[in-house]
Coordinates of C-alpha atoms and ligand atoms in Angstrom, one line a residue:
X154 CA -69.9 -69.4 -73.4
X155 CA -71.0 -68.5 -69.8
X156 CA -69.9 -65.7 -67.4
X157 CA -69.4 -66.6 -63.9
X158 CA -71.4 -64.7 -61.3
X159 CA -71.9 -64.5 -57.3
X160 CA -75.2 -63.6 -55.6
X161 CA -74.2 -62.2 -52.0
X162 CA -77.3 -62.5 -50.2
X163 CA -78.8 -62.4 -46.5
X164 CA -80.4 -60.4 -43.8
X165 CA -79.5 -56.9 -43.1
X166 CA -76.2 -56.2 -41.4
X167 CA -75.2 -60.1 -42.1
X168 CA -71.6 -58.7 -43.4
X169 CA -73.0 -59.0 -47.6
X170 CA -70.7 -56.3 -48.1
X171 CA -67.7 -56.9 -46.0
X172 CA -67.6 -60.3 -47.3
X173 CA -67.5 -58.9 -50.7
X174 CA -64.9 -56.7 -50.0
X175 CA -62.6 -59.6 -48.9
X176 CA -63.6 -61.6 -51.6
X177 CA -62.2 -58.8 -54.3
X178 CA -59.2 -58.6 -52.5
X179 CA -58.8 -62.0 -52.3
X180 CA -59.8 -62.5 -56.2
X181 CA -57.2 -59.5 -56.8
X182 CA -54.3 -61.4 -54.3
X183 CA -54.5 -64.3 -57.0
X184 CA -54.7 -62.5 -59.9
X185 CA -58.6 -63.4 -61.1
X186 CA -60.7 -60.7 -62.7
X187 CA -63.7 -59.5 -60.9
X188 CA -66.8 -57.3 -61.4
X189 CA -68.5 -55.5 -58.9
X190 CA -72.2 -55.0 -58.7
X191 CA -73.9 -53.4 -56.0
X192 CA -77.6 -53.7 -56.3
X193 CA -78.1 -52.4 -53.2
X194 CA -80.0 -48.6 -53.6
X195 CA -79.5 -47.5 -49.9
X196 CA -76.0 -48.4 -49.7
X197 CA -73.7 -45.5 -48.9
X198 CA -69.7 -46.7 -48.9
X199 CA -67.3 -48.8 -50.5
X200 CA -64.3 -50.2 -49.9
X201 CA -64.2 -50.7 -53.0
X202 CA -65.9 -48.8 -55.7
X203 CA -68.4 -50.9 -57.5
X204 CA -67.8 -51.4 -61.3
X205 CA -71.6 -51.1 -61.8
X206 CA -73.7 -49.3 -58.8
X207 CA -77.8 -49.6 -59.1
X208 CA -77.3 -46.0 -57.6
X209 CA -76.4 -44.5 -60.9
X210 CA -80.4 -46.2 -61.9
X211 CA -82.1 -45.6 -58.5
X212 CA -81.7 -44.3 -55.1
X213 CA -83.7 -45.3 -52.3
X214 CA -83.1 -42.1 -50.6
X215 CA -84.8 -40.5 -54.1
X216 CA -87.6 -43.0 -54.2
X217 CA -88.5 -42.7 -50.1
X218 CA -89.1 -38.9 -51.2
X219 CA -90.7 -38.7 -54.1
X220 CA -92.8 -41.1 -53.7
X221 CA -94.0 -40.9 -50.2
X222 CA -92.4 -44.6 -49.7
X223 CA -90.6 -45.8 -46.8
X224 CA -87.7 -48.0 -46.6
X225 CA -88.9 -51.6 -47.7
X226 CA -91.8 -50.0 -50.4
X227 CA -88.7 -48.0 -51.4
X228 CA -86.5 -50.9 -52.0
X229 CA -89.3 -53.2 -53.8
X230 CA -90.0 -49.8 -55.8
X231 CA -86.0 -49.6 -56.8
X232 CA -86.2 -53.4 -57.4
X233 CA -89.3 -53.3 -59.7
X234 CA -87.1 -50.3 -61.5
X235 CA -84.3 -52.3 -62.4
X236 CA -86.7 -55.2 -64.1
X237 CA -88.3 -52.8 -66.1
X238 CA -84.2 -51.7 -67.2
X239 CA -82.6 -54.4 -67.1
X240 CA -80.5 -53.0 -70.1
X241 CA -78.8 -51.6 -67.4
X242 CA -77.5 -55.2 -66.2
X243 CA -77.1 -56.1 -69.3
X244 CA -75.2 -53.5 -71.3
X245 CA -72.6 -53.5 -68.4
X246 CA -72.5 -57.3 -67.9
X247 CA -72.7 -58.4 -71.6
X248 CA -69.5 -57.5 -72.8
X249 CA -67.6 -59.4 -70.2
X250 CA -65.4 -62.7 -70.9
X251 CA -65.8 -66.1 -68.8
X252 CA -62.7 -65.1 -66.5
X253 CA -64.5 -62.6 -64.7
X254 CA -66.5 -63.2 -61.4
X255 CA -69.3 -61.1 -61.2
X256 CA -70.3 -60.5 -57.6
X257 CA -73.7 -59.1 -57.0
X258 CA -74.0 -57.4 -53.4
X259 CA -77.3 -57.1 -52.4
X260 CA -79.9 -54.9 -50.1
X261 CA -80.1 -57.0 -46.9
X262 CA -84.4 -56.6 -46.7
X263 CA -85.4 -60.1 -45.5
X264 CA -89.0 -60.3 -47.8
X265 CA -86.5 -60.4 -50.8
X266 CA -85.6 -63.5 -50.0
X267 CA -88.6 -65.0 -48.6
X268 CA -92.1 -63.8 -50.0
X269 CA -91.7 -61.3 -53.1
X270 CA -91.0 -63.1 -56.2
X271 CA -88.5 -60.1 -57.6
X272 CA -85.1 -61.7 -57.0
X273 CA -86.5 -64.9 -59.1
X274 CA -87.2 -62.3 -61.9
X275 CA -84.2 -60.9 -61.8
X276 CA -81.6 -64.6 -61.4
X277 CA -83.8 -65.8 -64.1
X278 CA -82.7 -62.8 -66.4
X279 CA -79.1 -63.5 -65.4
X280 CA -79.3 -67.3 -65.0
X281 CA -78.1 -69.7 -67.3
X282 CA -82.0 -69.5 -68.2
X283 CA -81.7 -65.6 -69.2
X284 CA -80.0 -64.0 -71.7
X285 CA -76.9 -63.0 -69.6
X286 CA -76.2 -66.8 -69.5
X287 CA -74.5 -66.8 -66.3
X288 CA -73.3 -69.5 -64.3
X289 CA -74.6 -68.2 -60.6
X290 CA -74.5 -69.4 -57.2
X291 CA -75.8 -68.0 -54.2
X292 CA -73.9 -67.2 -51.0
X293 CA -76.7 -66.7 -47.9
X294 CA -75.0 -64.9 -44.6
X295 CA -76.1 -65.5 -41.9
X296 CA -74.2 -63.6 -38.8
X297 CA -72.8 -66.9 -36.4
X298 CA -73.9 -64.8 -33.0
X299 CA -77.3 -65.7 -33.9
X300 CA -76.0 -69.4 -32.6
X301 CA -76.1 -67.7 -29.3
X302 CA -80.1 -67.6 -29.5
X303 CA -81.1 -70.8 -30.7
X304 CA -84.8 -69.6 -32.0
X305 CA -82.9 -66.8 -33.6
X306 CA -80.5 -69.2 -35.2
X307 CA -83.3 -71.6 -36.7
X308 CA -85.1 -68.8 -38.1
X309 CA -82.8 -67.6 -40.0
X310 CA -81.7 -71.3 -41.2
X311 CA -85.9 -70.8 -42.6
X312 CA -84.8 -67.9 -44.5
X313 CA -81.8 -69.4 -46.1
X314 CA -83.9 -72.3 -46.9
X315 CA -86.9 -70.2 -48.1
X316 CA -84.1 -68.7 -50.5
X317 CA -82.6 -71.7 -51.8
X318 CA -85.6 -73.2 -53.2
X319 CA -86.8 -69.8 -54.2
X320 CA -84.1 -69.1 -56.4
X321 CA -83.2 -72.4 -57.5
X322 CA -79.9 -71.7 -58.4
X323 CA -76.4 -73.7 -56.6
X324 CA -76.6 -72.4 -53.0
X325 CA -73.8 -72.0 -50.6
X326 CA -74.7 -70.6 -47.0
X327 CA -72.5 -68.6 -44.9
X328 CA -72.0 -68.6 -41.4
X329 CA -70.3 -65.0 -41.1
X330 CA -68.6 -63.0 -38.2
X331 CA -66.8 -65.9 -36.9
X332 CA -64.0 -63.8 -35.2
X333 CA -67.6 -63.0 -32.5
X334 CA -68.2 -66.2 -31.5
X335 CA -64.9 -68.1 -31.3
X336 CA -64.6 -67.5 -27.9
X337 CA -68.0 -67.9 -26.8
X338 CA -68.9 -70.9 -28.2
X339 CA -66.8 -74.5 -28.4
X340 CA -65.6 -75.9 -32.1
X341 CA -67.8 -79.3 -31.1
X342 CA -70.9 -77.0 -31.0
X343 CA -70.0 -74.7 -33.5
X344 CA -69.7 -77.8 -35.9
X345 CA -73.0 -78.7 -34.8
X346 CA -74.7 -75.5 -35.8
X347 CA -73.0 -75.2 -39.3
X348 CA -74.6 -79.0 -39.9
X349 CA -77.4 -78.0 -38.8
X350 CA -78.2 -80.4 -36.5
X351 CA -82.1 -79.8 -35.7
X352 CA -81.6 -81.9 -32.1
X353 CA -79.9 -78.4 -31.2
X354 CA -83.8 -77.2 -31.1
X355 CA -85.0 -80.0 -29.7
X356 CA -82.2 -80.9 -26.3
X357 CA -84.0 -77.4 -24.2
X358 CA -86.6 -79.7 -22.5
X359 CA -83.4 -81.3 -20.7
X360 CA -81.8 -78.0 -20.4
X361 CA -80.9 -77.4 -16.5
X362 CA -79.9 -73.9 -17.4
X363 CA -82.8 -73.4 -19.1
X364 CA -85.1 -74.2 -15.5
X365 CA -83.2 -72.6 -13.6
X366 CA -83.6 -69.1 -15.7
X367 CA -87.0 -69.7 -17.1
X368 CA -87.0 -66.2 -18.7
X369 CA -83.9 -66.6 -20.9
X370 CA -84.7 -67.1 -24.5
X371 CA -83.3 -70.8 -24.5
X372 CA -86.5 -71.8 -21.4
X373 CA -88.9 -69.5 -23.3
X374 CA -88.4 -71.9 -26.6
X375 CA -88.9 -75.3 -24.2
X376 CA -92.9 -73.4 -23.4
X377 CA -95.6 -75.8 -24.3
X378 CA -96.6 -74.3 -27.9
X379 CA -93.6 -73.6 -28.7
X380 CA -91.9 -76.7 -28.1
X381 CA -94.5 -78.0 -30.1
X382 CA -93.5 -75.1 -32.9
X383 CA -89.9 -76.0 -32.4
X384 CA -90.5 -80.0 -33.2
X385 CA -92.4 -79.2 -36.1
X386 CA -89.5 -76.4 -37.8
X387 CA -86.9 -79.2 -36.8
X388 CA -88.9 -82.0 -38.7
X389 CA -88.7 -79.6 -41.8
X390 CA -85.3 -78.5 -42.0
X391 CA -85.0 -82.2 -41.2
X392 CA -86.9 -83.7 -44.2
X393 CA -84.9 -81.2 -46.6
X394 CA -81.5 -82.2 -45.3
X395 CA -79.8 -79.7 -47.6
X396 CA -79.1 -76.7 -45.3
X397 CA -75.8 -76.8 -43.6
X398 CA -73.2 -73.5 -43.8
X399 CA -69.8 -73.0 -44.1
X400 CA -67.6 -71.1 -41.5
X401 CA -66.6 -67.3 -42.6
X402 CA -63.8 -65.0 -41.1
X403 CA -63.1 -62.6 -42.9
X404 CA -60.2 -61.6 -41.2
X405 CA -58.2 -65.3 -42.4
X406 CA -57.5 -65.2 -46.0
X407 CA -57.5 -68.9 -46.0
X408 CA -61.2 -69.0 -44.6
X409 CA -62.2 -66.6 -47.6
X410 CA -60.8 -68.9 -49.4
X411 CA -62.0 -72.0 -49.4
X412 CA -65.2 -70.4 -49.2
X413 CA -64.6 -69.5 -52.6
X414 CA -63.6 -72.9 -53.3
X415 CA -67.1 -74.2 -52.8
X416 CA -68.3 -71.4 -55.1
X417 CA -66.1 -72.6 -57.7
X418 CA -66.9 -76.0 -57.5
X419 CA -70.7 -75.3 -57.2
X420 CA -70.5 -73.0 -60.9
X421 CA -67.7 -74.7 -62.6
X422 CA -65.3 -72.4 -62.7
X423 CA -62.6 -73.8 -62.8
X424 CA -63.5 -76.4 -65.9
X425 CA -64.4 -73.9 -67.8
X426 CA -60.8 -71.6 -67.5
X427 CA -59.1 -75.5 -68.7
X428 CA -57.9 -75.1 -72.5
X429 CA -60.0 -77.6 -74.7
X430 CA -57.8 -80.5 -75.6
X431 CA -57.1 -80.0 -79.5
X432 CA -59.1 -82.6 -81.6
X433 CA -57.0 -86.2 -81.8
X434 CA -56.0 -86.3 -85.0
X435 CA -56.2 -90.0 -85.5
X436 CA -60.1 -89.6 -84.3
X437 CA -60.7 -86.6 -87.0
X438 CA -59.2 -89.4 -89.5
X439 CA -61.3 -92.1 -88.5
X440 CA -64.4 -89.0 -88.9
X441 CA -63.3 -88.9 -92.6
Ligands
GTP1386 N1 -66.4 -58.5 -36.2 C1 -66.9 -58.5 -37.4 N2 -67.6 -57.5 -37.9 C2 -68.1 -57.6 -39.2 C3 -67.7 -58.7 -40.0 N3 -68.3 -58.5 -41.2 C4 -69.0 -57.4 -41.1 N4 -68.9 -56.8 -39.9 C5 -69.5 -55.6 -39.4 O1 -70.9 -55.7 -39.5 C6 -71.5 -54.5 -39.9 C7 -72.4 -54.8 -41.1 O2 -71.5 -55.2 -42.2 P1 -71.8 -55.1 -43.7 O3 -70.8 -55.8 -44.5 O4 -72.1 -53.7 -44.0 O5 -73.2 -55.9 -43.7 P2 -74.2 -56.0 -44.9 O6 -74.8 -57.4 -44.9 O7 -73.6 -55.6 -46.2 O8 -75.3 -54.9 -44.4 P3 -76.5 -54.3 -45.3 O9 -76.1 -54.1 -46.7 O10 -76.9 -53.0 -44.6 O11 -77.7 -55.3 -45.2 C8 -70.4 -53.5 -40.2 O12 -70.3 -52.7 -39.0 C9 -69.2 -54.4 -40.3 O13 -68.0 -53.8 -39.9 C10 -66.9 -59.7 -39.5 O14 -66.5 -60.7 -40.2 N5 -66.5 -59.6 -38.2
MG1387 MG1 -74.2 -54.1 -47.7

């Protein structure tokens, strides 16, 4: 049988942690069993103390001076670590029944998700593919106020995508720190940015705002080149057609949950906690 686990990924200060936080409570709230994991080696507090902390393997603080390493050598260092004892992961995570969700909090250092092919190591190891045999899904934060700078915005739809077909694993994305933007920006184009809609890069040539301030970050994205640059990220997030994000506040319990909703459906978690129908007797008969 499988176990049921959460990747909580994204850049650093995305709200991986906070998100995990209200997810436990949440899981707690309803009465479902969870696991903690942070795997991230510089974090310092909890909310809620992990049930397995790569600390107790690896500090980044021990690594940075021992080593001579700084902060992202140290972290690929810590990471490299944990795949070389990955008993670790295993002894803890092993023993644990299919009605826990495992939640995996991890170090917010972009290149993990983009160029360094450790985190496909490691979801391989706990993948339906590994040993661990877990059903995973990935959950990629992205902090909403990047909406406010559009560039900003698109490059981190890039890294979400550049995780997604790196991992390979079901993928939900997170638009997070919703409560900061509410105000600022309207539901209409809010629901624009959560589809993704690439035209969003594209509109600035038309942009009076944009002319009228040509130093803002908006008019420096409609510049020759980089208009050209634009076109040419909008044509590929286009031809994937697979990124769009849900809207997190953390604040709502009901937005928590139906984030989790989607991260049932996308690891089955709910058809696997449905008793197996007993065998029909008459069909066992027929068997004989
Ligand atoms: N207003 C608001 N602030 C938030 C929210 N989520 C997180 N924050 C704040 O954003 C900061 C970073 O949050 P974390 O949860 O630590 O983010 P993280 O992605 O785990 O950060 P790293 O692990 O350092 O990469 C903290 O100061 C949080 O209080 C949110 O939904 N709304
Ligand atoms: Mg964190």
């Amino acid at each position: 049988m499988s176990k049921f686990g959460l990747l909580v990924m994204g850049p650093a200060g995305a709200g991986k942690t906070t998100f995990s936080n209200s997810l436990i409570q949440h899981l707690q709230n309803t009465r479902r069993s969870c696991f903690y994991v942070n795997l991230d080696p510089a974090a310092e507090q909890f909310s809620y103390q992990p049930d397995l902390d790569i600390r107790e393997l690896i500090t980044l603080e021990d690594v940075m001076e021992e080593l001579g390493l700084g902060p992202n050598g140290g972290l690929i260092y810590c990471f490299e670590f944990l795949l070389q004892n990955l008993e670790f992961l295993s002894e803890a995570l092993d023993p644990l029944s299919e009605e826990y969700l495992i939640i995996f909090d991890m170090p917010g250092q972009i290149e993990l998700y983009t160029h360094i092919p450790l985190l496909p190591s490691l979801t391989q190891f706990l993948s339906r593919q590994g040993p661990l045999n877990i059903n995973l899904c990935a959950a990629y934060l992205l902090e909403s106020t990047f909406v406010i700078d559009k560039a900003k915005f698109f490059a981190g739809t890039l890294s979400a995508m550049s995780a997604m077909l790196m991992l390979e694993i079901p993928h939900v994305n997170i638009l997070s720190k919703m409560d900061q933007v509410r105000d600022m920006v309207t539901r209409r184009e809010l629901r624009r940015f959560a589809n993704v809609d690439v035209q969003l890069l594209q509109n600035d040539e038309d942009d009076p705002e944009a002319r009228a301030n040509p130093m803002a970050p908006d008019a420096l994205m409609s510049g020759g080149s980089f208009k050209q640059l634009n076109r040419a990220v909008a044509q590929l997030i286009d031809d994937f057609s697979m990124v769009s994000f849900l809207q997190l506040d953390v604040q709502d319990e009901d937005s928590v949950s139906a984030i989790l909703s989607h991260i049932d459906d996308a690891i089955q978690y709910h058809e696997a906690q449905e008793p197996r129908e007993p065998k029909d007797e008459q069909e066992v008969n027929y068997e004989d």
